[in-house]
Amino acid sequence: MQTWLSDPVPLVAGTPRPLRLHDTAAGGIRPTAPGPTATMYVCGITPYDATHLGHAATYLAFDLVHRIWLDNGHHVHYVQNVTDVDDPLLERAKRDQDDWVVLAMRETALYREDMAALRVLPPRDYVGAVESIPEIVEAVAKLLAGGAAYRADDPRFPDIYFDHRASGRFGYESNYDEPTMTRFFAERGGDPDRVGKRHPLDALMWRAARPGEPSWDTELGPGRPGWHVECSVIALNRLGMAFDLQGGGSDLIFPHHEFSAAHAEALTGEHPFARHYAHAGMIGLDGEKMSKSRGNLVFVSRLRADKVDPMAVRLGLLSGHYRTDRSWTHDVLDEALARVQRWRAAVGSAAGVDAAPLVSRLRDHLSDDLDTPRAIAAVDAWADQTRSGAGHYTEAPAAVRTALDALLGVAL
Ligand code: 5CA
Ligand code: ZN
């Protein structure tokens, strides 16, 4: 699929810091250790509605990972999917008497614009589920032949399921116990009560055609792909096993990332799928989780339409730590708008406080599990001192502007 455009990322003077990042599988902060090309897969949108601030916050967190790796001199091979055929998309299209293909195209186009406005660096490969069906079919057929996948005992709808024990390591990514897995499986798209499965936790890989649903004629029979196998195969076929980072929001820890890993590991006989599993916290609105069912969504596109400075949206979302569940409020936005003004004034000054110590602090904080609150506080201090006329370094404002652009993605 087509991605979006971005400004080139400028080089920053001084010494970069290697990134340390929380890893859900390890349960703690660990160094990332990419080779010359760092590899990252982040789960993309299901395009049945516009991008809200929760989605945006998650993509901003991984955009910082991208930027820190670039700062460290790595090339970054970033892959993201679009879940452009799945139940929620089909349900929304039906509800609105819309064509599901056109709905997905429209929302994906809006997402690209939103990401470009927020200055999120684009993935190298932006891949839809529909265009990946041949790859997915090949993988499912192989798992079926090898016994890791099986047909549901249902002659009318012979769906294909993954035996969750097939990789021998199920549970290592989330570290959840069985009751927690069972609860999240039911809440997040699983079908524990489906008759004909061997085990309630087994996940759908191929859904046999149902009347009125889109389906593809393949060697597996007419049908469409399940969700987890989509990300598993798209990542595996572009990044290989043991890629550097699998990312998404914390709602994807289980079952989605557990199964994506288990599928790929059963398929290849190798471990691990990803070397790091990183998850961003959930964004809410005024204290409640932002969700479609509650209807309390703030869309990036709505803010853009209201002429809210995208750099303030970016800074507002980054003002909290990426791993904490947090709320978007009027105060968060007002504070970010005021901050952008102060920073803009400071980098527009004729002279300022020395840039090198600030850039060093920025790198320290960002490389420490993306500690944006402390990074932002360091810039605040520099901006306040510079605006008070304390500094006499004539190159400092431009140097800080460059560092904020490259490392925080904030263009002033
Ligand atoms: N297409 C699948 C992933 S393969 C999906 O979860 N799509 S989504 O549109 O529902 O979410 C897109 C991304 O935003 C996912 O990484 C998800 O974890 C994240 N996300 C969803 N809601 C929130 C929220 N309230 N706060 C933070 N991140 C969120
Ligand atoms: Zn995914």
Short mmCIF file of C-alpha atoms and ligand atoms in Angstrom, two decimals:
data_model
loop_
_atom_site.label_atom_id
_atom_site.label_comp_id
_atom_site.label_asym_id
_atom_site.label_seq_id
_atom_site.Cartn_x
_atom_site.Cartn_y
_atom_site.Cartn_z
CA MET A 1 0.00 0.00 0.00
CA GLN A 2 0.99 3.59 -0.40
CA THR A 3 2.49 5.17 2.73
CA TRP A 4 2.75 8.87 3.47
CA LEU A 5 5.49 11.46 3.12
CA SER A 6 7.76 12.88 5.76
CA ASP A 7 10.39 15.57 6.05
CA PRO A 8 13.98 14.32 6.10
CA VAL A 9 15.28 13.79 9.64
CA PRO A 10 18.25 16.08 10.33
CA LEU A 11 21.45 14.85 11.97
CA VAL A 12 22.06 15.98 15.53
CA ALA A 13 25.51 16.89 16.85
CA GLY A 14 26.96 15.05 19.85
CA THR A 15 26.81 11.44 20.99
CA PRO A 16 23.69 9.29 20.60
CA ARG A 17 22.56 6.84 23.33
CA PRO A 18 21.43 3.29 22.60
CA LEU A 19 17.77 2.73 23.35
CA ARG A 20 16.60 0.86 26.44
CA LEU A 21 12.95 -0.11 26.31
CA HIS A 22 10.42 -1.97 28.40
CA ASP A 23 9.85 -5.51 27.15
CA THR A 24 6.54 -7.12 28.05
CA ALA A 25 7.95 -10.64 27.64
CA ALA A 26 10.89 -9.97 29.98
CA GLY A 27 8.78 -7.85 32.34
CA GLY A 28 11.37 -5.09 32.53
CA ILE A 29 13.49 -2.54 30.72
CA ARG A 30 16.18 -4.02 28.47
CA PRO A 31 18.55 -2.61 25.86
CA THR A 32 17.46 -2.90 22.25
CA ALA A 33 20.41 -4.20 20.26
CA PRO A 34 19.75 -3.76 16.57
CA GLY A 35 22.25 -4.50 13.84
CA PRO A 36 23.01 -1.98 11.07
CA THR A 37 19.32 -2.18 10.09
CA ALA A 38 16.90 -2.07 12.99
CA THR A 39 13.64 -3.92 12.36
CA MET A 40 10.26 -2.96 13.77
CA TYR A 41 6.69 -4.08 13.25
CA VAL A 42 3.86 -2.02 14.73
CA CYS A 43 0.26 -3.13 14.46
CA GLY A 44 -1.69 -0.75 12.25
CA ILE A 45 -5.28 0.41 12.25
CA THR A 46 -8.50 -1.36 11.45
CA PRO A 47 -9.84 1.33 9.11
CA TYR A 48 -13.52 1.53 9.96
CA ASP A 49 -13.37 4.87 11.75
CA ALA A 50 -11.06 7.88 11.95
CA THR A 51 -7.80 7.84 13.90
CA HIS A 52 -8.38 8.90 17.49
CA LEU A 53 -5.86 10.23 19.98
CA GLY A 54 -5.34 6.76 21.46
CA HIS A 55 -4.15 5.38 18.14
CA ALA A 56 -2.05 8.49 17.58
CA ALA A 57 -0.35 8.18 20.99
CA THR A 58 0.67 4.61 20.23
CA TYR A 59 2.14 5.51 16.82
CA LEU A 60 3.94 8.50 18.36
CA ALA A 61 5.61 6.24 20.94
CA PHE A 62 7.02 3.99 18.22
CA ASP A 63 7.93 7.03 16.15
CA LEU A 64 10.31 7.97 18.97
CA VAL A 65 11.84 4.48 18.82
CA HIS A 66 12.31 5.01 15.07
CA ARG A 67 13.97 8.38 15.66
CA ILE A 68 16.28 7.16 18.41
CA TRP A 69 17.47 4.30 16.22
CA LEU A 70 18.10 6.73 13.36
CA ASP A 71 20.03 8.96 15.76
CA ASN A 72 22.15 5.92 16.62
CA GLY A 73 23.05 5.52 12.96
CA HIS A 74 20.83 2.54 12.16
CA HIS A 75 18.75 2.15 9.07
CA VAL A 76 15.23 1.33 10.17
CA HIS A 77 13.09 -1.21 8.39
CA TYR A 78 9.65 -0.40 9.74
CA VAL A 79 6.63 -2.47 8.77
CA GLN A 80 3.01 -1.69 9.57
CA ASN A 81 -0.18 -3.44 8.52
CA VAL A 82 -3.71 -2.28 7.78
CA THR A 83 -6.42 -4.71 8.93
CA ASP A 84 -8.49 -3.99 5.86
CA VAL A 85 -10.77 -6.99 6.19
CA ASP A 86 -12.11 -7.99 9.61
CA ASP A 87 -15.36 -8.22 11.56
CA PRO A 88 -15.50 -4.64 12.94
CA LEU A 89 -14.93 -3.18 9.45
CA LEU A 90 -17.60 -5.38 7.89
CA GLU A 91 -20.05 -4.63 10.71
CA ARG A 92 -19.57 -0.87 10.37
CA ALA A 93 -19.96 -1.00 6.59
CA LYS A 94 -23.18 -2.97 6.98
CA ARG A 95 -24.53 -0.60 9.64
CA ASP A 96 -23.84 2.42 7.42
CA GLN A 97 -24.81 0.68 4.17
CA ASP A 98 -21.34 1.44 2.95
CA ASP A 99 -19.05 -0.58 0.70
CA TRP A 100 -16.47 -2.10 3.09
CA VAL A 101 -13.65 -1.68 0.56
CA VAL A 102 -14.41 2.01 0.08
CA LEU A 103 -14.82 2.54 3.84
CA ALA A 104 -11.37 1.02 4.43
CA MET A 105 -9.83 3.12 1.64
CA ARG A 106 -11.36 6.30 3.00
CA GLU A 107 -10.28 5.77 6.60
CA THR A 108 -6.80 4.64 5.58
CA ALA A 109 -6.39 7.80 3.49
CA LEU A 110 -7.44 9.92 6.46
CA TYR A 111 -5.01 8.03 8.70
CA ARG A 112 -2.13 8.79 6.31
CA GLU A 113 -2.97 12.49 6.45
CA ASP A 114 -3.19 12.39 10.24
CA MET A 115 0.16 10.66 10.55
CA ALA A 116 1.83 13.08 8.15
CA ALA A 117 0.38 16.06 10.07
CA LEU A 118 1.69 14.66 13.37
CA ARG A 119 5.08 14.11 11.72
CA VAL A 120 5.10 10.36 12.30
CA LEU A 121 7.79 8.83 10.09
CA PRO A 122 6.22 6.42 7.60
CA PRO A 123 6.86 2.66 7.56
CA ARG A 124 8.97 1.32 4.69
CA ASP A 125 6.35 -1.38 4.08
CA TYR A 126 2.71 -0.49 4.62
CA VAL A 127 0.82 -3.70 3.98
CA GLY A 128 -2.87 -4.53 3.84
CA ALA A 129 -4.38 -7.83 4.96
CA VAL A 130 -6.22 -8.22 1.66
CA GLU A 131 -3.09 -7.88 -0.45
CA SER A 132 -1.36 -10.42 1.85
CA ILE A 133 -3.92 -13.19 1.41
CA PRO A 134 -1.64 -15.39 -0.77
CA GLU A 135 1.11 -15.22 1.90
CA ILE A 136 -1.37 -15.95 4.66
CA VAL A 137 -2.86 -18.91 2.80
CA GLU A 138 0.59 -20.38 2.29
CA ALA A 139 1.37 -20.13 6.00
CA VAL A 140 -1.97 -21.55 7.13
CA ALA A 141 -1.68 -24.43 4.67
CA LYS A 142 1.75 -25.26 6.05
CA LEU A 143 0.53 -25.19 9.67
CA LEU A 144 -2.46 -27.33 8.68
CA ALA A 145 -0.22 -29.88 6.98
CA GLY A 146 2.10 -29.96 9.98
CA GLY A 147 -0.70 -30.44 12.50
CA ALA A 148 -0.34 -27.10 14.33
CA ALA A 149 -3.62 -25.98 12.76
CA TYR A 150 -6.82 -27.98 12.30
CA ARG A 151 -10.31 -27.73 10.82
CA ALA A 152 -13.16 -27.05 13.21
CA ASP A 153 -15.48 -30.00 13.53
CA ASP A 154 -18.25 -28.26 11.58
CA PRO A 155 -18.99 -29.42 8.01
CA ARG A 156 -20.97 -26.26 7.22
CA PHE A 157 -18.25 -23.79 8.23
CA PRO A 158 -14.93 -25.67 8.35
CA ASP A 159 -12.92 -22.79 9.84
CA ILE A 160 -9.25 -23.38 10.53
CA TYR A 161 -7.95 -22.93 14.07
CA PHE A 162 -4.48 -22.79 15.55
CA ASP A 163 -3.73 -25.22 18.36
CA HIS A 164 -2.40 -22.73 20.89
CA ARG A 165 -0.03 -25.35 22.36
CA ALA A 166 1.69 -25.95 19.00
CA SER A 167 4.69 -23.67 19.51
CA GLY A 168 5.37 -25.09 22.97
CA ARG A 169 5.91 -21.60 24.38
CA PHE A 170 2.43 -20.15 24.52
CA GLY A 171 2.22 -17.47 27.20
CA TYR A 172 5.82 -16.25 27.13
CA GLU A 173 4.97 -12.92 25.54
CA SER A 174 2.13 -11.77 27.83
CA ASN A 175 3.08 -13.81 30.92
CA TYR A 176 -0.63 -13.96 31.74
CA ASP A 177 -2.07 -16.86 33.71
CA GLU A 178 -4.82 -18.96 32.19
CA PRO A 179 -7.81 -17.14 33.79
CA THR A 180 -6.46 -13.80 32.52
CA MET A 181 -5.89 -15.25 29.06
CA THR A 182 -9.39 -16.68 29.03
CA ARG A 183 -10.91 -13.34 30.00
CA PHE A 184 -8.99 -11.27 27.44
CA PHE A 185 -9.51 -13.87 24.73
CA ALA A 186 -13.28 -13.50 25.12
CA GLU A 187 -13.13 -9.68 25.39
CA ARG A 188 -10.80 -9.06 22.47
CA GLY A 189 -12.17 -10.83 19.45
CA GLY A 190 -11.73 -14.49 20.47
CA ASP A 191 -14.47 -17.12 20.26
CA PRO A 192 -14.03 -19.43 23.28
CA ASP A 193 -17.52 -20.91 22.86
CA ARG A 194 -17.23 -21.83 19.20
CA VAL A 195 -18.38 -25.43 18.82
CA GLY A 196 -15.94 -27.73 17.04
CA LYS A 197 -12.69 -26.33 18.48
CA ARG A 198 -10.27 -28.56 20.34
CA HIS A 199 -9.64 -25.99 23.06
CA PRO A 200 -11.50 -22.74 23.90
CA LEU A 201 -8.25 -20.73 23.61
CA ASP A 202 -7.43 -21.86 20.07
CA ALA A 203 -7.45 -18.92 17.66
CA LEU A 204 -9.09 -18.53 14.27
CA MET A 205 -6.69 -18.60 11.31
CA TRP A 206 -9.03 -18.95 8.36
CA ARG A 207 -12.73 -18.20 8.43
CA ALA A 208 -14.69 -20.25 5.93
CA ALA A 209 -17.01 -18.18 3.73
CA ARG A 210 -20.35 -17.14 5.23
CA PRO A 211 -23.26 -15.85 3.16
CA GLY A 212 -22.98 -12.08 2.69
CA GLU A 213 -19.33 -11.88 3.75
CA PRO A 214 -16.37 -11.25 1.45
CA SER A 215 -14.32 -14.35 0.75
CA TRP A 216 -11.40 -15.46 -1.40
CA ASP A 217 -11.18 -18.73 -3.29
CA THR A 218 -7.98 -20.36 -2.18
CA GLU A 219 -6.48 -23.77 -1.63
CA LEU A 220 -7.90 -23.57 1.92
CA GLY A 221 -11.38 -23.24 0.49
CA PRO A 222 -13.33 -20.00 0.16
CA GLY A 223 -12.88 -17.75 3.17
CA ARG A 224 -10.90 -14.92 4.71
CA PRO A 225 -7.96 -14.65 7.09
CA GLY A 226 -8.09 -14.50 10.87
CA TRP A 227 -6.54 -11.53 12.62
CA HIS A 228 -3.38 -12.76 14.37
CA VAL A 229 -2.02 -14.66 11.38
CA GLU A 230 -2.20 -11.47 9.32
CA CYS A 231 0.38 -9.68 11.48
CA SER A 232 2.41 -12.84 12.00
CA VAL A 233 2.87 -13.44 8.28
CA ILE A 234 3.29 -9.81 7.20
CA ALA A 235 6.06 -9.33 9.78
CA LEU A 236 7.74 -12.69 9.21
CA ASN A 237 7.90 -12.35 5.42
CA ARG A 238 9.45 -8.90 5.55
CA LEU A 239 11.58 -8.90 8.68
CA GLY A 240 12.27 -12.59 9.34
CA MET A 241 12.35 -14.13 12.78
CA ALA A 242 13.94 -12.41 15.78
CA PHE A 243 13.25 -8.92 14.48
CA ASP A 244 14.04 -6.15 16.92
CA LEU A 245 10.65 -4.91 18.06
CA GLN A 246 6.97 -5.83 17.92
CA GLY A 247 4.80 -2.93 19.05
CA GLY A 248 1.24 -1.86 19.67
CA GLY A 249 -1.11 -0.68 22.37
CA SER A 250 -1.42 -2.65 25.61
CA ASP A 251 -4.78 -4.02 24.43
CA LEU A 252 -2.77 -6.13 21.96
CA ILE A 253 -0.60 -7.90 24.55
CA PHE A 254 -3.06 -10.77 24.59
CA PRO A 255 -4.33 -12.53 22.55
CA HIS A 256 -2.99 -10.68 19.50
CA HIS A 257 0.75 -10.57 20.09
CA GLU A 258 0.83 -13.90 21.91
CA PHE A 259 -0.74 -15.60 18.89
CA SER A 260 1.25 -13.65 16.29
CA ALA A 261 4.38 -14.96 18.00
CA ALA A 262 3.06 -18.51 18.44
CA HIS A 263 2.00 -18.77 14.78
CA ALA A 264 5.40 -17.67 13.47
CA GLU A 265 7.28 -19.85 15.94
CA ALA A 266 5.21 -22.92 15.03
CA LEU A 267 5.71 -22.11 11.37
CA THR A 268 9.50 -21.76 11.49
CA GLY A 269 10.46 -23.85 14.53
CA GLU A 270 12.47 -20.81 15.63
CA HIS A 271 12.24 -18.56 18.68
CA PRO A 272 11.70 -15.71 19.31
CA PHE A 273 9.36 -14.06 16.84
CA ALA A 274 10.43 -10.63 18.12
CA ARG A 275 13.31 -9.78 20.40
CA HIS A 276 11.30 -7.10 22.17
CA TYR A 277 7.56 -6.69 22.73
CA ALA A 278 6.69 -3.10 23.60
CA HIS A 279 3.25 -1.79 24.50
CA ALA A 280 1.84 1.70 24.87
CA GLY A 281 -0.75 2.58 27.53
CA MET A 282 -4.36 3.40 26.75
CA ILE A 283 -5.51 6.96 26.23
CA GLY A 284 -8.83 7.99 27.70
CA LEU A 285 -10.91 11.15 27.59
CA ASP A 286 -11.42 13.03 30.86
CA GLY A 287 -10.76 9.89 32.89
CA GLU A 288 -12.66 7.31 30.82
CA LYS A 289 -11.10 4.89 28.32
CA MET A 290 -11.49 6.26 24.80
CA SER A 291 -13.45 3.65 22.95
CA LYS A 292 -15.88 3.36 20.11
CA SER A 293 -18.52 1.78 22.33
CA ARG A 294 -18.44 4.73 24.76
CA GLY A 295 -18.48 7.19 21.88
CA ASN A 296 -15.94 9.43 23.64
CA LEU A 297 -13.45 9.61 20.80
CA VAL A 298 -11.35 12.64 19.93
CA PHE A 299 -10.21 12.33 16.34
CA VAL A 300 -6.94 13.72 15.06
CA SER A 301 -8.76 14.87 11.94
CA ARG A 302 -11.34 16.79 14.04
CA LEU A 303 -8.55 18.67 15.78
CA ARG A 304 -6.91 19.37 12.42
CA ALA A 305 -10.22 20.65 11.08
CA ASP A 306 -10.44 22.93 14.14
CA LYS A 307 -7.00 24.30 13.19
CA VAL A 308 -5.36 22.98 16.36
CA ASP A 309 -1.58 23.02 15.84
CA PRO A 310 -0.57 19.36 15.19
CA MET A 311 2.68 20.01 17.05
CA ALA A 312 0.63 20.79 20.17
CA VAL A 313 -1.30 17.54 19.71
CA ARG A 314 1.99 15.71 19.38
CA LEU A 315 3.48 17.37 22.45
CA GLY A 316 0.29 16.92 24.46
CA LEU A 317 0.29 13.18 23.80
CA LEU A 318 4.01 12.95 24.57
CA SER A 319 3.66 14.92 27.81
CA GLY A 320 2.69 11.69 29.59
CA HIS A 321 4.85 8.58 29.67
CA TYR A 322 3.96 6.20 26.83
CA ARG A 323 3.38 3.25 29.15
CA THR A 324 0.92 4.95 31.49
CA ASP A 325 -2.79 4.88 30.84
CA ARG A 326 -3.69 8.54 30.74
CA SER A 327 -6.38 10.98 29.74
CA TRP A 328 -6.64 13.61 27.09
CA THR A 329 -8.17 16.74 28.68
CA HIS A 330 -8.55 20.41 27.83
CA ASP A 331 -5.71 21.11 30.26
CA VAL A 332 -3.36 18.74 28.43
CA LEU A 333 -4.07 20.54 25.15
CA ASP A 334 -3.90 24.05 26.64
CA GLU A 335 -0.59 23.28 28.31
CA ALA A 336 0.80 21.88 25.05
CA LEU A 337 -0.37 24.92 23.05
CA ALA A 338 1.34 27.25 25.54
CA ARG A 339 4.48 25.11 25.48
CA VAL A 340 4.71 25.22 21.67
CA GLN A 341 4.54 29.02 21.86
CA ARG A 342 7.29 29.22 24.48
CA TRP A 343 9.52 26.79 22.60
CA ARG A 344 8.89 28.60 19.31
CA ALA A 345 9.87 31.91 20.88
CA ALA A 346 13.01 30.38 22.39
CA VAL A 347 14.29 28.74 19.18
CA GLY A 348 13.53 32.01 17.39
CA SER A 349 15.80 33.97 19.76
CA ALA A 350 19.01 35.57 18.51
CA ALA A 351 20.99 33.72 21.21
CA GLY A 352 20.36 31.15 23.89
CA VAL A 353 21.72 28.90 26.60
CA ASP A 354 24.27 26.31 25.38
CA ALA A 355 22.52 23.58 23.35
CA ALA A 356 24.92 20.70 23.97
CA PRO A 357 23.93 19.93 27.60
CA LEU A 358 20.24 20.04 26.66
CA VAL A 359 20.73 17.73 23.68
CA SER A 360 22.63 15.36 25.94
CA ARG A 361 19.78 15.38 28.49
CA LEU A 362 17.22 14.85 25.73
CA ARG A 363 19.09 11.76 24.56
CA ASP A 364 19.50 10.47 28.11
CA HIS A 365 15.80 10.69 28.86
CA LEU A 366 14.46 9.47 25.52
CA SER A 367 16.80 6.48 25.43
CA ASP A 368 15.63 5.59 28.96
CA ASP A 369 12.38 3.87 27.97
CA LEU A 370 11.15 6.98 26.12
CA ASP A 371 10.95 9.21 29.17
CA THR A 372 9.23 12.08 27.39
CA PRO A 373 8.01 13.88 30.55
CA ARG A 374 11.61 14.41 31.64
CA ALA A 375 12.78 15.19 28.10
CA ILE A 376 10.07 17.84 27.80
CA ALA A 377 10.91 19.29 31.23
CA ALA A 378 14.55 19.66 30.13
CA VAL A 379 13.46 21.59 27.02
CA ASP A 380 11.13 23.74 29.15
CA ALA A 381 14.05 24.71 31.37
CA TRP A 382 16.23 25.58 28.38
CA ALA A 383 13.42 27.57 26.75
CA ASP A 384 12.66 29.53 29.93
CA GLN A 385 16.31 30.43 30.48
CA THR A 386 16.78 31.36 26.85
CA ARG A 387 13.65 33.54 26.81
CA SER A 388 14.84 35.32 29.94
CA GLY A 389 17.93 36.33 27.97
CA ALA A 390 20.30 34.22 30.09
CA GLY A 391 22.30 32.68 27.23
CA HIS A 392 24.77 34.13 24.78
CA TYR A 393 25.31 31.20 22.41
CA THR A 394 24.21 32.45 19.00
CA GLU A 395 24.16 28.92 17.48
CA ALA A 396 22.09 27.44 20.32
CA PRO A 397 18.54 28.24 19.14
CA ALA A 398 19.12 26.64 15.72
CA ALA A 399 20.85 23.63 17.28
CA VAL A 400 17.93 23.06 19.66
CA ARG A 401 15.43 23.46 16.83
CA THR A 402 17.27 20.72 14.92
CA ALA A 403 17.40 18.40 17.94
CA LEU A 404 13.68 18.84 18.69
CA ASP A 405 12.88 18.14 15.05
CA ALA A 406 15.03 14.99 14.84
CA LEU A 407 14.59 13.46 18.29
CA LEU A 408 11.13 14.54 19.42
CA GLY A 409 9.65 15.03 15.96
CA VAL A 410 8.52 18.52 16.91
CA ALA A 411 9.00 21.09 14.14
CA LEU A 412 8.84 24.65 15.40
N1 5CA B 1 -5.63 -3.55 13.39
C1 5CA B 1 -5.44 -3.95 14.75
C2 5CA B 1 -3.99 -4.25 15.04
S1 5CA B 1 -3.33 -5.44 13.94
C3 5CA B 1 -5.91 -2.86 15.72
O1 5CA B 1 -5.83 -3.08 16.92
N2 5CA B 1 -6.42 -1.76 15.17
S2 5CA B 1 -7.01 -0.53 16.01
O2 5CA B 1 -7.40 0.44 15.01
O3 5CA B 1 -8.00 -0.96 16.91
O4 5CA B 1 -5.83 0.05 16.85
C4 5CA B 1 -4.67 0.57 16.22
C5 5CA B 1 -3.56 0.74 17.25
O5 5CA B 1 -3.94 1.69 18.25
C6 5CA B 1 -3.22 -0.55 18.00
O6 5CA B 1 -1.82 -0.60 18.22
C7 5CA B 1 -3.95 -0.39 19.32
O7 5CA B 1 -3.31 -1.10 20.36
C8 5CA B 1 -3.84 1.11 19.54
N3 5CA B 1 -4.93 1.67 20.36
C9 5CA B 1 -6.26 1.44 20.23
N4 5CA B 1 -6.96 2.16 21.16
C10 5CA B 1 -6.05 2.84 21.89
C11 5CA B 1 -6.13 3.76 23.00
N5 5CA B 1 -7.29 4.12 23.55
N6 5CA B 1 -4.97 4.27 23.49
C12 5CA B 1 -3.78 3.92 22.95
N7 5CA B 1 -3.63 3.08 21.91
C13 5CA B 1 -4.76 2.54 21.38
ZN ZN B 2 -1.55 -6.64 14.56
#
